[in-house]
Every structure is written in C-alpha cells, then in structure tokens.
Amino acid sequence: MSENFLSQEEIDALLKQQSQENGTDGAGGGDDSNTVEEDLTQEEKDALGEIGNISMGFAATTLSELLRQRVVITTPNIKTTTQKDLFESFEKPYVVIEVNYTQGLTGTNIFFMHTNDALTIADLMMGGDGKGSGELTELHLSAVAEAMNQMMGAAATAMSNMFNFPVTISPPKINKIDFDKEKYDSPLTEEKVVVVSFKLIVGDLVDSRFMQVIPFDIAKQKARMLLDPSFINQMTAGDKTEEKPLEESAEEEKGVRAEEKAEDEELVLPQISEPEEEDLSASNRFQRTEAEAVSMSEREKRNLDLILDVPLNVSVVLGKTKKPISEVLNMTPGTIVELESLANEPVDIYVNGTLIAQGEVVVVNENFGVQIKNIISPEERIHKLR
C-alpha cells in the first residue's frame, strides 16, 4: 500500500510542474495591460486617486461657477496601459485637450472628453441651455478650451497647496479626433501611461466620464511626492543647487566688470565720511516721508496755493461684482445685480481713481451723500496695492 503513495518530493515536483504550465498558458493568452498594471502598486494608485480627488474637487468648483450648474467629479478609477491599446479602444470621436506643466511638475497631461459632453459645456459657456445639438465648431472648441484652462488652473493651485511649491500650466491645446478615421499624433513620448478616469456630472445635462492620461514615470513621481514628503525636499533642493551656480557666476561677472570699469576710468574718489547707519524699516521710511512732505508744504506753500482750485473727480463705489458675458447681454430693465459687498459694509471713496477714504451712505436734503468714517493713509493704500 505504501508503495502506491507519492512521496513529498514527488508531490512538490508535480505542483511545481502544474504551476509552470498554468503560468505559460496565462502568459500566452492574457491581456498585456494586466502585466503593465502590476508596475503600479496599490499604494501608488491610492496616492494618485487622492491627488485626483483634491485637484478635481477644485476644478469642479470652478466649472460650476462658469456653467452656473451643479458639477460633480467623482472618485477616479486608475489603470495602467499603453497608448496604442488605449487609442485602439476608442470607438467614437473625442475632444482631446493637451495641458503642459510649466513650473513645479514636468511633462504633458492629455484629457479625453466625449464630443457630446464638450458640446453641452460649450453651449452653457456661451449662454445657452446646454441642450444644443449639431457638430462641434471652432467656436465650441474655444469655449471648451477656456473651461479646461480655468479648471486645470484651479487643479494646479490645489496641487501647489498639496505639495507646498508652485505648480503652473500652459494654455491648453484642443482638437477633435475621430480615432476610427485618423491617427492621433500624441505628444507623449513614453508608451506606457496611466489612465485616470473620472465620472463627470453637470446638472441633469451630463452624466458621463472623462479621462486624464499621464506618462507612467510622471505618475509614479506624483505618487511618491505624496507618499514621501522628503522626496519633495530633494526636488526643491536640486532646483536650488542648479540655480546657485548661476547666481554666483552672475555676481562674479558683476565684480569683474566693476573692477575693469574702475581701472579704465582711473578715477580718484574724494574721501567721504561713512554715513550713519540708517533704519530702513517700512514704518520709519513712511514716517520720514510724511515729515518731509510736511516740511516741503511749508516751504512751497505759495506754489501749492496755485493748485487748490483744480477740480478733482470724487466717486463713491457701493460695491463690485463679476458677471459672464452671457448674463450682461441678457440684462433687461428690472434685472437685479447682486454685489459682493455686504449690506452694512462701508463704501469706498475714490478721488481721481485713487482710494482715499471709506464711509457710509446718508441722505442729505433728499439727495444721497456719504459720511466719511475712515481716511485711508498712504501706507494703507500701498498695502492695498500689494
């Protein structure tokens, strides 16, 4: 009986042979994208999902303000594939938006949006009801490009806050591509890419998906920036190291030029006593400027008297707001324009376009007037300009 039983060594050998056969079959008949996808860990996918959540949350808020519609961009799905496989999977025309990073991050992101969704967004941008039909025109594409520019600008701001260094983008390039009929000339040089797919909801008009395609190496870099904060310090330290030699060479060049100039001119400078150390703080500079102005007004009082009768334009600004072109064009008698100022906020008083005071509106002899409550000092005006 015992001779009919397999030994442990024989069992191990059979299991090893079976696993090798299964592995060979799987490699021959499996999907290449699954093999590629293993290069991105689950932790990296989660990090990219978090970055996408935060940045697209900012983008959704911006798009909602532009379209005057409720906009929701949901948690993304992330997969790794190749450009070839991705483009071959497209069965209908897409609007393709290319966005380049100009500061902070590097590389190009490509966004793919269904043409119907792009048409709806463009129609809303141009003051329509979002139910327009027909072909996408250059005007529609320009409207979508502006919407994406605003959205990606907001997303870049979100990433700047997240990574604690500036991230900026270039204006997007937009095209309509029918992948069944024409070849797309992708700006991405890396074949392996990460596809981040978002669900996009705009009011009751759009319930669809749009995709963000990122080069694989850039995707891993972004994930590492979130997972390992020290990596960001290494990046910023590298940037400073590269800038430092340039600054030093510029300083050296300035010094050499100054020495050459002094030798050529052979000037004999008179000896002068060193001036006392001057307090250059902002408050002291401001106080000194005020004192100089007072003394100057006393010396040149006669000259100033000559201009006292010059008329100045005084205007009072109740409040301000921003409106899209579509709303301005649709204004009719009876339209109420809501201002950004609160009901009890002081109004601004301008003289020749310069803010000089704040006050509150009063009624004087059946006419509107302004009672000044606060005079804006020159120092405060400078701070407001900043």
PDB file of N, CA and C in Angstrom, residues 112-158:
ATOM      1  N   PHE A 112      -9.326  63.402 -22.341  1.00  0.00           N
ATOM      2  CA  PHE A 112     -10.226  62.946 -23.397  1.00  0.00           C
ATOM      3  C   PHE A 112     -11.665  63.107 -22.916  1.00  0.00           C
ATOM      4  N   MET A 113     -12.468  63.794 -23.719  1.00  0.00           N
ATOM      5  CA  MET A 113     -13.858  64.064 -23.371  1.00  0.00           C
ATOM      6  C   MET A 113     -14.745  63.719 -24.562  1.00  0.00           C
ATOM      7  N   HIS A 114     -15.910  63.107 -24.279  1.00  0.00           N
ATOM      8  CA  HIS A 114     -16.856  62.799 -25.351  1.00  0.00           C
ATOM      9  C   HIS A 114     -17.313  64.091 -26.028  1.00  0.00           C
ATOM     10  N   THR A 115     -17.491  64.029 -27.332  1.00  0.00           N
ATOM     11  CA  THR A 115     -17.869  65.233 -28.086  1.00  0.00           C
ATOM     12  C   THR A 115     -19.217  65.782 -27.628  1.00  0.00           C
ATOM     13  N   ASN A 116     -20.161  64.898 -27.279  1.00  0.00           N
ATOM     14  CA  ASN A 116     -21.470  65.378 -26.809  1.00  0.00           C
ATOM     15  C   ASN A 116     -21.337  66.172 -25.513  1.00  0.00           C
ATOM     16  N   ASP A 117     -20.478  65.689 -24.608  1.00  0.00           N
ATOM     17  CA  ASP A 117     -20.258  66.410 -23.347  1.00  0.00           C
ATOM     18  C   ASP A 117     -19.594  67.762 -23.605  1.00  0.00           C
ATOM     19  N   ALA A 118     -18.624  67.767 -24.513  1.00  0.00           N
ATOM     20  CA  ALA A 118     -17.951  69.023 -24.854  1.00  0.00           C
ATOM     21  C   ALA A 118     -18.928  70.021 -25.461  1.00  0.00           C
ATOM     22  N   LEU A 119     -19.853  69.527 -26.300  1.00  0.00           N
ATOM     23  CA  LEU A 119     -20.844  70.406 -26.923  1.00  0.00           C
ATOM     24  C   LEU A 119     -21.761  71.021 -25.871  1.00  0.00           C
ATOM     25  N   THR A 120     -22.156  70.221 -24.878  1.00  0.00           N
ATOM     26  CA  THR A 120     -23.011  70.733 -23.799  1.00  0.00           C
ATOM     27  C   THR A 120     -22.293  71.813 -22.996  1.00  0.00           C
ATOM     28  N   ILE A 121     -21.037  71.544 -22.630  1.00  0.00           N
ATOM     29  CA  ILE A 121     -20.266  72.523 -21.855  1.00  0.00           C
ATOM     30  C   ILE A 121     -20.070  73.809 -22.651  1.00  0.00           C
ATOM     31  N   ALA A 122     -19.760  73.667 -23.944  1.00  0.00           N
ATOM     32  CA  ALA A 122     -19.561  74.849 -24.787  1.00  0.00           C
ATOM     33  C   ALA A 122     -20.840  75.665 -24.893  1.00  0.00           C
ATOM     34  N   ASP A 123     -21.979  74.987 -25.036  1.00  0.00           N
ATOM     35  CA  ASP A 123     -23.255  75.695 -25.154  1.00  0.00           C
ATOM     36  C   ASP A 123     -23.566  76.471 -23.875  1.00  0.00           C
ATOM     37  N   LEU A 124     -23.290  75.859 -22.717  1.00  0.00           N
ATOM     38  CA  LEU A 124     -23.500  76.553 -21.448  1.00  0.00           C
ATOM     39  C   LEU A 124     -22.536  77.727 -21.299  1.00  0.00           C
ATOM     40  N   MET A 125     -21.307  77.549 -21.735  1.00  0.00           N
ATOM     41  CA  MET A 125     -20.324  78.633 -21.655  1.00  0.00           C
ATOM     42  C   MET A 125     -20.757  79.843 -22.476  1.00  0.00           C
ATOM     43  N   MET A 126     -21.465  79.590 -23.584  1.00  0.00           N
ATOM     44  CA  MET A 126     -21.873  80.670 -24.478  1.00  0.00           C
ATOM     45  C   MET A 126     -23.270  81.188 -24.177  1.00  0.00           C
ATOM     46  N   GLY A 127     -23.814  80.804 -23.000  1.00  0.00           N
ATOM     47  CA  GLY A 127     -25.095  81.356 -22.575  1.00  0.00           C
ATOM     48  C   GLY A 127     -26.297  80.546 -22.980  1.00  0.00           C
ATOM     49  N   GLY A 128     -26.092  79.350 -23.543  1.00  0.00           N
ATOM     50  CA  GLY A 128     -27.213  78.506 -23.939  1.00  0.00           C
ATOM     51  C   GLY A 128     -27.747  77.694 -22.780  1.00  0.00           C
ATOM     52  N   ASP A 129     -28.698  76.801 -23.107  1.00  0.00           N
ATOM     53  CA  ASP A 129     -29.296  75.954 -22.071  1.00  0.00           C
ATOM     54  C   ASP A 129     -28.604  74.607 -21.953  1.00  0.00           C
ATOM     55  N   GLY A 130     -27.550  74.386 -22.739  1.00  0.00           N
ATOM     56  CA  GLY A 130     -26.815  73.133 -22.677  1.00  0.00           C
ATOM     57  C   GLY A 130     -27.437  72.010 -23.472  1.00  0.00           C
ATOM     58  N   LYS A 131     -28.494  72.306 -24.204  1.00  0.00           N
ATOM     59  CA  LYS A 131     -29.186  71.262 -24.970  1.00  0.00           C
ATOM     60  C   LYS A 131     -28.975  71.434 -26.473  1.00  0.00           C
ATOM     61  N   GLY A 132     -27.927  72.169 -26.817  1.00  0.00           N
ATOM     62  CA  GLY A 132     -27.635  72.381 -28.230  1.00  0.00           C
ATOM     63  C   GLY A 132     -27.205  71.092 -28.909  1.00  0.00           C
ATOM     64  N   SER A 133     -27.432  71.024 -30.202  1.00  0.00           N
ATOM     65  CA  SER A 133     -27.066  69.843 -30.980  1.00  0.00           C
ATOM     66  C   SER A 133     -26.292  70.287 -32.208  1.00  0.00           C
ATOM     67  N   GLY A 134     -25.792  69.317 -32.942  1.00  0.00           N
ATOM     68  CA  GLY A 134     -25.036  69.629 -34.145  1.00  0.00           C
ATOM     69  C   GLY A 134     -23.570  69.294 -33.976  1.00  0.00           C
ATOM     70  N   GLU A 135     -22.770  69.778 -34.913  1.00  0.00           N
ATOM     71  CA  GLU A 135     -21.343  69.497 -34.910  1.00  0.00           C
ATOM     72  C   GLU A 135     -20.589  70.507 -34.047  1.00  0.00           C
ATOM     73  N   LEU A 136     -19.476  70.036 -33.513  1.00  0.00           N
ATOM     74  CA  LEU A 136     -18.594  70.931 -32.771  1.00  0.00           C
ATOM     75  C   LEU A 136     -17.866  71.854 -33.743  1.00  0.00           C
ATOM     76  N   THR A 137     -17.971  73.143 -33.520  1.00  0.00           N
ATOM     77  CA  THR A 137     -17.279  74.121 -34.352  1.00  0.00           C
ATOM     78  C   THR A 137     -16.037  74.630 -33.625  1.00  0.00           C
ATOM     79  N   GLU A 138     -15.261  75.444 -34.322  1.00  0.00           N
ATOM     80  CA  GLU A 138     -14.082  76.051 -33.699  1.00  0.00           C
ATOM     81  C   GLU A 138     -14.479  76.923 -32.511  1.00  0.00           C
ATOM     82  N   LEU A 139     -15.637  77.568 -32.615  1.00  0.00           N
ATOM     83  CA  LEU A 139     -16.125  78.394 -31.510  1.00  0.00           C
ATOM     84  C   LEU A 139     -16.412  77.539 -30.283  1.00  0.00           C
ATOM     85  N   HIS A 140     -17.035  76.370 -30.507  1.00  0.00           N
ATOM     86  CA  HIS A 140     -17.296  75.453 -29.394  1.00  0.00           C
ATOM     87  C   HIS A 140     -15.984  74.987 -28.763  1.00  0.00           C
ATOM     88  N   LEU A 141     -15.023  74.622 -29.606  1.00  0.00           N
ATOM     89  CA  LEU A 141     -13.742  74.140 -29.084  1.00  0.00           C
ATOM     90  C   LEU A 141     -13.031  75.223 -28.279  1.00  0.00           C
ATOM     91  N   SER A 142     -13.135  76.467 -28.719  1.00  0.00           N
ATOM     92  CA  SER A 142     -12.523  77.570 -27.972  1.00  0.00           C
ATOM     93  C   SER A 142     -13.172  77.729 -26.602  1.00  0.00           C
ATOM     94  N   ALA A 143     -14.490  77.566 -26.546  1.00  0.00           N
ATOM     95  CA  ALA A 143     -15.197  77.672 -25.264  1.00  0.00           C
ATOM     96  C   ALA A 143     -14.781  76.547 -24.322  1.00  0.00           C
ATOM     97  N   VAL A 144     -14.665  75.325 -24.858  1.00  0.00           N
ATOM     98  CA  VAL A 144     -14.235  74.191 -24.033  1.00  0.00           C
ATOM     99  C   VAL A 144     -12.796  74.398 -23.562  1.00  0.00           C
ATOM    100  N   ALA A 145     -11.941  74.917 -24.446  1.00  0.00           N
ATOM    101  CA  ALA A 145     -10.550  75.178 -24.069  1.00  0.00           C
ATOM    102  C   ALA A 145     -10.473  76.168 -22.915  1.00  0.00           C
ATOM    103  N   GLU A 146     -11.315  77.194 -22.943  1.00  0.00           N
ATOM    104  CA  GLU A 146     -11.325  78.171 -21.855  1.00  0.00           C
ATOM    105  C   GLU A 146     -11.799  77.531 -20.552  1.00  0.00           C
ATOM    106  N   ALA A 147     -12.829  76.682 -20.649  1.00  0.00           N
ATOM    107  CA  ALA A 147     -13.313  75.982 -19.454  1.00  0.00           C
ATOM    108  C   ALA A 147     -12.221  75.090 -18.871  1.00  0.00           C
ATOM    109  N   MET A 148     -11.527  74.338 -19.742  1.00  0.00           N
ATOM    110  CA  MET A 148     -10.459  73.462 -19.269  1.00  0.00           C
ATOM    111  C   MET A 148      -9.292  74.273 -18.713  1.00  0.00           C
ATOM    112  N   ASN A 149      -9.015  75.419 -19.307  1.00  0.00           N
ATOM    113  CA  ASN A 149      -7.945  76.278 -18.801  1.00  0.00           C
ATOM    114  C   ASN A 149      -8.240  76.722 -17.372  1.00  0.00           C
ATOM    115  N   GLN A 150      -9.489  77.124 -17.122  1.00  0.00           N
ATOM    116  CA  GLN A 150      -9.886  77.536 -15.774  1.00  0.00           C
ATOM    117  C   GLN A 150      -9.853  76.346 -14.809  1.00  0.00           C
ATOM    118  N   MET A 151     -10.346  75.196 -15.268  1.00  0.00           N
ATOM    119  CA  MET A 151     -10.372  74.007 -14.414  1.00  0.00           C
ATOM    120  C   MET A 151      -8.968  73.553 -14.039  1.00  0.00           C
ATOM    121  N   MET A 152      -8.084  73.457 -15.038  1.00  0.00           N
ATOM    122  CA  MET A 152      -6.736  72.969 -14.773  1.00  0.00           C
ATOM    123  C   MET A 152      -5.917  73.988 -13.987  1.00  0.00           C
ATOM    124  N   GLY A 153      -6.231  75.272 -14.164  1.00  0.00           N
ATOM    125  CA  GLY A 153      -5.590  76.280 -13.325  1.00  0.00           C
ATOM    126  C   GLY A 153      -5.948  76.086 -11.859  1.00  0.00           C
ATOM    127  N   ALA A 154      -7.228  75.782 -11.605  1.00  0.00           N
ATOM    128  CA  ALA A 154      -7.665  75.509 -10.230  1.00  0.00           C
ATOM    129  C   ALA A 154      -7.026  74.232  -9.704  1.00  0.00           C
ATOM    130  N   ALA A 155      -6.920  73.210 -10.564  1.00  0.00           N
ATOM    131  CA  ALA A 155      -6.285  71.956 -10.154  1.00  0.00           C
ATOM    132  C   ALA A 155      -4.809  72.177  -9.832  1.00  0.00           C
ATOM    133  N   ALA A 156      -4.132  73.010 -10.622  1.00  0.00           N
ATOM    134  CA  ALA A 156      -2.723  73.317 -10.357  1.00  0.00           C
ATOM    135  C   ALA A 156      -2.568  74.041  -9.023  1.00  0.00           C
ATOM    136  N   THR A 157      -3.508  74.938  -8.721  1.00  0.00           N
ATOM    137  CA  THR A 157      -3.486  75.624  -7.424  1.00  0.00           C
ATOM    138  C   THR A 157      -3.641  74.627  -6.283  1.00  0.00           C
ATOM    139  N   ALA A 158      -4.536  73.655  -6.467  1.00  0.00           N
ATOM    140  CA  ALA A 158      -4.734  72.626  -5.441  1.00  0.00           C
ATOM    141  C   ALA A 158      -3.457  71.826  -5.222  1.00  0.00           C
TER     142      ALA A 158
END
